[in-house]
mmCIF file of C-alpha atoms in Angstrom:
data_model
loop_
_atom_site.group_PDB
_atom_site.id
_atom_site.type_symbol
_atom_site.label_atom_id
_atom_site.label_comp_id
_atom_site.label_asym_id
_atom_site.label_seq_id
_atom_site.Cartn_x
_atom_site.Cartn_y
_atom_site.Cartn_z
ATOM 1 C CA UNK A 280 96.829 120.165 109.265
ATOM 2 C CA UNK A 281 94.080 117.895 110.568
ATOM 3 C CA UNK A 282 95.289 114.747 112.278
ATOM 4 C CA UNK A 283 93.657 111.513 113.444
ATOM 5 C CA UNK A 284 95.510 108.906 115.496
ATOM 6 C CA UNK A 285 94.057 105.488 116.203
ATOM 7 C CA UNK A 286 95.298 102.978 118.727
ATOM 8 C CA UNK A 287 96.193 100.231 118.984
ATOM 9 C CA UNK A 288 96.999 99.640 115.309
ATOM 10 C CA UNK A 289 96.148 95.978 115.638
ATOM 11 C CA UNK A 290 94.901 93.548 118.227
ATOM 12 C CA UNK A 291 93.936 89.923 118.538
ATOM 13 C CA UNK A 292 91.220 88.781 120.922
ATOM 14 C CA UNK A 293 89.137 85.674 121.510
ATOM 15 C CA UNK A 294 85.445 85.362 120.938
ATOM 16 C CA UNK A 295 83.496 86.752 123.858
ATOM 17 C CA UNK A 296 86.099 89.345 124.805
ATOM 18 C CA UNK A 297 85.300 93.053 125.028
ATOM 19 C CA UNK A 298 87.497 95.454 123.074
ATOM 20 C CA UNK A 299 87.976 99.200 123.162
ATOM 21 C CA UNK A 300 89.304 101.012 120.117
ATOM 22 C CA UNK A 301 90.696 104.511 120.513
ATOM 23 C CA UNK A 302 90.705 107.556 118.265
ATOM 24 C CA UNK A 303 92.239 110.935 119.086
ATOM 25 C CA UNK A 304 92.160 113.927 116.794
ATOM 26 C CA UNK A 305 93.284 117.451 116.074
ATOM 27 C CA UNK A 306 91.051 119.291 113.649
ATOM 28 C CA UNK A 307 90.128 122.842 112.776
ATOM 29 C CA UNK A 308 86.455 123.606 113.441
ATOM 30 C CA UNK A 309 85.294 120.121 114.306
ATOM 31 C CA UNK A 310 82.008 119.069 112.704
ATOM 32 C CA UNK A 311 81.730 115.334 113.294
ATOM 33 C CA UNK A 312 83.616 112.131 114.018
ATOM 34 C CA UNK A 313 82.739 108.956 112.173
ATOM 35 C CA UNK A 314 83.527 105.289 112.648
ATOM 36 C CA UNK A 315 83.597 102.873 109.734
ATOM 37 C CA UNK A 316 84.084 99.117 109.549
ATOM 38 C CA UNK A 317 85.980 97.682 106.613
ATOM 39 C CA UNK A 318 86.011 94.009 105.818
ATOM 40 C CA UNK A 319 87.120 92.956 102.386
ATOM 41 C CA UNK A 320 85.704 95.809 100.367
ATOM 42 C CA UNK A 321 84.473 99.333 100.932
ATOM 43 C CA UNK A 322 84.136 100.825 104.414
ATOM 44 C CA UNK A 323 80.665 100.668 105.875
ATOM 45 C CA UNK A 324 79.323 103.332 108.175
ATOM 46 C CA UNK A 325 78.917 102.559 111.877
ATOM 47 C CA UNK A 326 78.435 105.769 113.836
ATOM 48 C CA UNK A 327 78.550 109.506 113.528
ATOM 49 C CA UNK A 328 79.224 111.544 116.658
ATOM 50 C CA UNK A 329 78.818 115.269 116.992
ATOM 51 C CA UNK A 330 78.164 115.907 120.687
ATOM 52 C CA UNK A 331 80.226 115.039 123.738
ATOM 53 C CA UNK A 332 79.032 112.469 126.208
ATOM 54 C CA UNK A 333 76.174 111.054 124.172
ATOM 55 C CA UNK A 334 76.662 107.356 123.570
ATOM 56 C CA UNK A 335 75.672 105.900 120.239
ATOM 57 C CA UNK A 336 74.761 102.236 120.378
ATOM 58 C CA UNK A 337 74.002 99.549 117.856
ATOM 59 C CA UNK A 338 73.756 96.024 119.165
ATOM 60 C CA UNK A 339 77.090 95.053 120.691
ATOM 61 C CA UNK A 340 78.827 98.176 119.389
ATOM 62 C CA UNK A 341 78.829 101.534 121.114
ATOM 63 C CA UNK A 342 80.769 104.745 120.774
ATOM 64 C CA UNK A 343 81.205 107.989 122.630
ATOM 65 C CA UNK A 344 82.922 111.288 121.944
ATOM 66 C CA UNK A 345 84.820 113.624 124.273
ATOM 67 C CA UNK A 346 85.218 116.984 122.541
ATOM 68 C CA UNK A 347 87.127 118.483 125.441
ATOM 69 C CA UNK A 348 89.822 115.820 125.419
ATOM 70 C CA UNK A 349 89.527 115.322 121.640
ATOM 71 C CA UNK A 350 89.000 111.589 121.495
ATOM 72 C CA UNK A 351 86.457 108.906 120.843
ATOM 73 C CA UNK A 352 86.219 105.239 121.739
ATOM 74 C CA UNK A 353 84.467 102.396 120.002
ATOM 75 C CA UNK A 354 83.508 99.477 122.242
ATOM 76 C CA UNK A 355 82.611 96.016 121.049
ATOM 77 C CA UNK A 356 81.245 93.606 123.639
ATOM 78 C CA UNK A 357 80.974 89.822 123.341
ATOM 79 C CA UNK A 358 83.109 89.855 120.201
ATOM 80 C CA UNK A 359 82.421 87.403 117.389
ATOM 81 C CA UNK A 360 84.598 86.243 114.507
ATOM 82 C CA UNK A 361 82.448 88.399 112.227
ATOM 83 C CA UNK A 362 83.766 91.465 114.026
ATOM 84 C CA UNK A 363 87.191 90.842 112.489
ATOM 85 C CA UNK A 364 87.841 93.859 110.298
ATOM 86 C CA UNK A 365 89.657 97.153 110.007
ATOM 87 C CA UNK A 366 87.982 99.895 112.027
ATOM 88 C CA UNK A 367 88.485 103.378 110.630
ATOM 89 C CA UNK A 368 88.007 106.631 112.495
ATOM 90 C CA UNK A 369 87.579 109.856 110.534
ATOM 91 C CA UNK A 370 86.975 113.467 111.437
ATOM 92 C CA UNK A 371 85.197 116.163 109.437
ATOM 93 C CA UNK A 372 86.630 119.628 109.915
ATOM 94 C CA UNK A 373 86.199 123.154 108.652
ATOM 95 C CA UNK A 374 86.824 122.443 104.984
ATOM 96 C CA UNK A 375 84.234 119.686 104.971
ATOM 97 C CA UNK A 376 86.487 116.851 104.007
ATOM 98 C CA UNK A 377 87.219 113.797 106.091
ATOM 99 C CA UNK A 378 90.622 112.998 107.507
ATOM 100 C CA UNK A 379 91.087 109.318 108.291
ATOM 101 C CA UNK A 380 93.276 107.563 110.804
ATOM 102 C CA UNK A 381 95.379 104.586 109.770
ATOM 103 C CA UNK A 382 92.806 102.127 111.017
ATOM 104 C CA UNK A 383 92.788 99.409 113.668
ATOM 105 C CA UNK A 384 92.981 95.803 112.526
ATOM 106 C CA UNK A 385 90.929 93.614 114.835
ATOM 107 C CA UNK A 386 91.209 89.847 114.675
ATOM 108 C CA UNK A 387 88.766 87.770 116.686
ATOM 109 C CA UNK A 388 89.841 84.160 117.177
ATOM 110 C CA UNK A 389 87.288 81.381 117.777
ATOM 111 C CA UNK B 61 72.610 98.424 91.393
ATOM 112 C CA UNK B 62 75.160 100.152 93.578
ATOM 113 C CA UNK B 63 74.664 103.848 94.311
ATOM 114 C CA UNK B 64 78.365 104.531 93.689
ATOM 115 C CA UNK B 65 79.915 102.530 90.857
ATOM 116 C CA UNK B 66 83.594 102.279 90.045
ATOM 117 C CA UNK B 67 85.169 100.856 86.899
ATOM 118 C CA UNK B 68 87.322 98.935 86.430
ATOM 119 C CA UNK B 69 87.236 96.900 89.625
ATOM 120 C CA UNK B 70 90.633 95.393 88.962
ATOM 121 C CA UNK B 71 93.396 96.479 86.627
ATOM 122 C CA UNK B 72 96.964 95.384 86.021
ATOM 123 C CA UNK B 73 99.113 97.696 83.958
ATOM 124 C CA UNK B 74 102.726 98.482 83.226
ATOM 125 C CA UNK B 75 104.915 101.366 84.296
ATOM 126 C CA UNK B 76 104.412 104.416 82.083
ATOM 127 C CA UNK B 77 100.906 103.568 80.904
ATOM 128 C CA UNK B 78 98.013 105.971 81.235
ATOM 129 C CA UNK B 79 95.179 104.710 83.387
ATOM 130 C CA UNK B 80 91.727 106.108 84.054
ATOM 131 C CA UNK B 81 89.472 105.032 86.891
ATOM 132 C CA UNK B 82 85.866 106.056 86.547
ATOM 133 C CA UNK B 83 83.213 106.722 89.140
ATOM 134 C CA UNK B 84 79.519 107.369 88.713
ATOM 135 C CA UNK B 85 76.829 107.893 91.328
ATOM 136 C CA UNK B 86 73.059 107.834 91.459
ATOM 137 C CA UNK B 87 72.731 109.353 94.918
ATOM 138 C CA UNK B 88 72.401 112.908 93.628
ATOM 139 C CA UNK B 89 75.211 114.106 95.889
ATOM 140 C CA UNK B 90 77.156 117.173 94.962
ATOM 141 C CA UNK B 91 80.451 116.172 96.547
ATOM 142 C CA UNK B 92 82.747 113.470 95.237
ATOM 143 C CA UNK B 93 86.138 112.213 96.378
ATOM 144 C CA UNK B 94 88.968 109.910 95.380
ATOM 145 C CA UNK B 95 90.916 108.103 98.092
ATOM 146 C CA UNK B 96 93.663 105.548 97.927
ATOM 147 C CA UNK B 97 94.234 102.888 100.522
ATOM 148 C CA UNK B 98 97.530 101.174 101.269
ATOM 149 C CA UNK B 99 97.990 98.540 103.973
ATOM 150 C CA UNK B 100 98.565 100.174 107.351
ATOM 151 C CA UNK B 101 98.041 103.705 106.026
ATOM 152 C CA UNK B 102 94.284 104.091 106.154
ATOM 153 C CA UNK B 103 92.545 106.167 103.506
ATOM 154 C CA UNK B 104 94.359 109.128 102.004
ATOM 155 C CA UNK B 105 92.614 111.803 99.974
ATOM 156 C CA UNK B 106 93.808 112.344 96.408
ATOM 157 C CA UNK B 107 91.295 114.854 95.012
ATOM 158 C CA UNK B 108 87.858 116.100 95.889
ATOM 159 C CA UNK B 109 85.165 118.056 94.097
ATOM 160 C CA UNK B 110 82.339 120.046 95.620
ATOM 161 C CA UNK B 111 80.626 120.588 92.274
ATOM 162 C CA UNK B 112 81.418 120.391 88.574
ATOM 163 C CA UNK B 113 83.452 123.610 88.605
ATOM 164 C CA UNK B 114 85.157 123.106 91.956
ATOM 165 C CA UNK B 115 88.044 120.627 92.106
ATOM 166 C CA UNK B 116 90.596 120.547 94.875
ATOM 167 C CA UNK B 117 93.810 118.701 95.600
ATOM 168 C CA UNK B 118 93.980 116.396 98.562
ATOM 169 C CA UNK B 119 97.003 115.351 100.563
ATOM 170 C CA UNK B 120 98.566 113.099 97.881
ATOM 171 C CA UNK B 121 97.625 114.555 94.485
ATOM 172 C CA UNK B 122 101.046 114.345 92.814
ATOM 173 C CA UNK B 123 100.971 111.986 89.844
ATOM 174 C CA UNK B 124 97.179 112.098 89.582
ATOM 175 C CA UNK B 125 94.613 114.240 87.789
ATOM 176 C CA UNK B 126 90.826 114.280 87.852
ATOM 177 C CA UNK B 127 87.878 115.313 85.738
ATOM 178 C CA UNK B 128 84.343 116.053 86.930
ATOM 179 C CA UNK B 129 82.407 115.492 83.724
ATOM 180 C CA UNK B 130 79.002 115.923 85.328
ATOM 181 C CA UNK B 131 77.535 116.007 88.803
ATOM 182 C CA UNK B 132 77.317 112.236 88.722
ATOM 183 C CA UNK B 133 80.735 111.431 87.224
ATOM 184 C CA UNK B 134 84.215 111.874 88.609
ATOM 185 C CA UNK B 135 87.245 110.268 86.952
ATOM 186 C CA UNK B 136 90.764 109.767 88.253
ATOM 187 C CA UNK B 137 93.706 109.553 85.840
ATOM 188 C CA UNK B 138 97.257 108.379 86.246
ATOM 189 C CA UNK B 139 99.071 109.960 83.308
ATOM 190 C CA UNK B 140 102.145 107.752 83.613
ATOM 191 C CA UNK B 141 101.634 104.983 86.153
ATOM 192 C CA UNK B 142 104.450 103.948 88.467
ATOM 193 C CA UNK B 143 104.693 100.920 90.775
ATOM 194 C CA UNK B 144 104.174 102.895 93.994
ATOM 195 C CA UNK B 145 100.725 103.819 92.712
ATOM 196 C CA UNK B 146 99.734 100.204 93.225
ATOM 197 C CA UNK B 147 96.857 100.485 95.700
ATOM 198 C CA UNK B 148 93.139 100.139 96.288
ATOM 199 C CA UNK B 149 91.298 103.233 95.098
ATOM 200 C CA UNK B 150 87.935 104.333 96.418
ATOM 201 C CA UNK B 151 85.500 106.848 95.055
ATOM 202 C CA UNK B 152 83.084 108.345 97.562
ATOM 203 C CA UNK B 153 80.261 110.864 97.701
ATOM 204 C CA UNK B 154 78.725 113.037 100.362
ATOM 205 C CA UNK B 155 75.662 115.217 100.639
ATOM 206 C CA UNK B 156 75.762 118.915 101.516
ATOM 207 C CA UNK B 157 72.182 119.836 100.872
ATOM 208 C CA UNK B 158 70.290 122.273 103.075
ATOM 209 C CA UNK B 159 73.223 122.710 105.424
ATOM 210 C CA UNK B 160 72.923 119.186 106.752
ATOM 211 C CA UNK B 161 76.459 118.104 106.014
ATOM 212 C CA UNK B 162 77.756 115.670 108.585
ATOM 213 C CA UNK B 163 80.765 114.184 106.873
ATOM 214 C CA UNK B 164 79.406 110.729 106.133
ATOM 215 C CA UNK B 165 80.870 109.270 102.988
ATOM 216 C CA UNK B 166 79.238 106.737 100.700
ATOM 217 C CA UNK B 167 81.835 104.534 99.066
ATOM 218 C CA UNK B 168 82.104 102.658 95.828
ATOM 219 C CA UNK B 169 83.332 99.070 95.881
ATOM 220 C CA UNK B 170 86.914 100.038 95.118
ATOM 221 C CA UNK B 171 89.286 99.645 92.173
ATOM 222 C CA UNK B 172 92.376 97.552 92.746
ATOM 223 C CA UNK B 173 95.230 98.819 90.594
ATOM 224 C CA UNK B 174 98.532 97.005 90.141
ATOM 225 C CA UNK B 175 101.376 98.726 88.321
ATOM 226 C CA UNK B 176 104.167 96.391 87.239
#
């Protein structure tokens, strides 16, 4: 059974802090790992990672995958209150369906 | 208009009632999914369909059924709703054309169901 574990499950930081969100996985025939951000409604896509060691970057957010150690991290630098959300990690495996972690609730205080 | 549309967006019902949540998409994707979300539990897969004739159970299918009426339509039914089915339900699609599948899902806005 595919498994995705995210940590920590929640954290509170102040504006300007840097945060690192963790995602480890066990999956049969790994195809990709995806990060989503969820505010009040549907999750929105952030990154898709398929290769180890190649950083994906978008503004203050970046992510990297380690396929040997089976984990990914999502970094957010200079956090803002608008970064407050649930961050979901999901992995696509052999049967082509995504398995999600429980999500990380990030709260950024002014 | 949204590419993935769910109706209703909010519904309150009573225990034992039959409920249908509908999903339609204009993205032309072949794959469609129903997830439910509960606080602290992430997204859990209920059913998924790779085409009109291919429907599969997910990890929490008990108490639910689905119908893929057309490539663009995928409905979720609760035959006899119970309170622990109170949750936020998401429909999603993905593209598997030309072997380019990557796993990215495109979500509807969600349907919040409350069973009293």
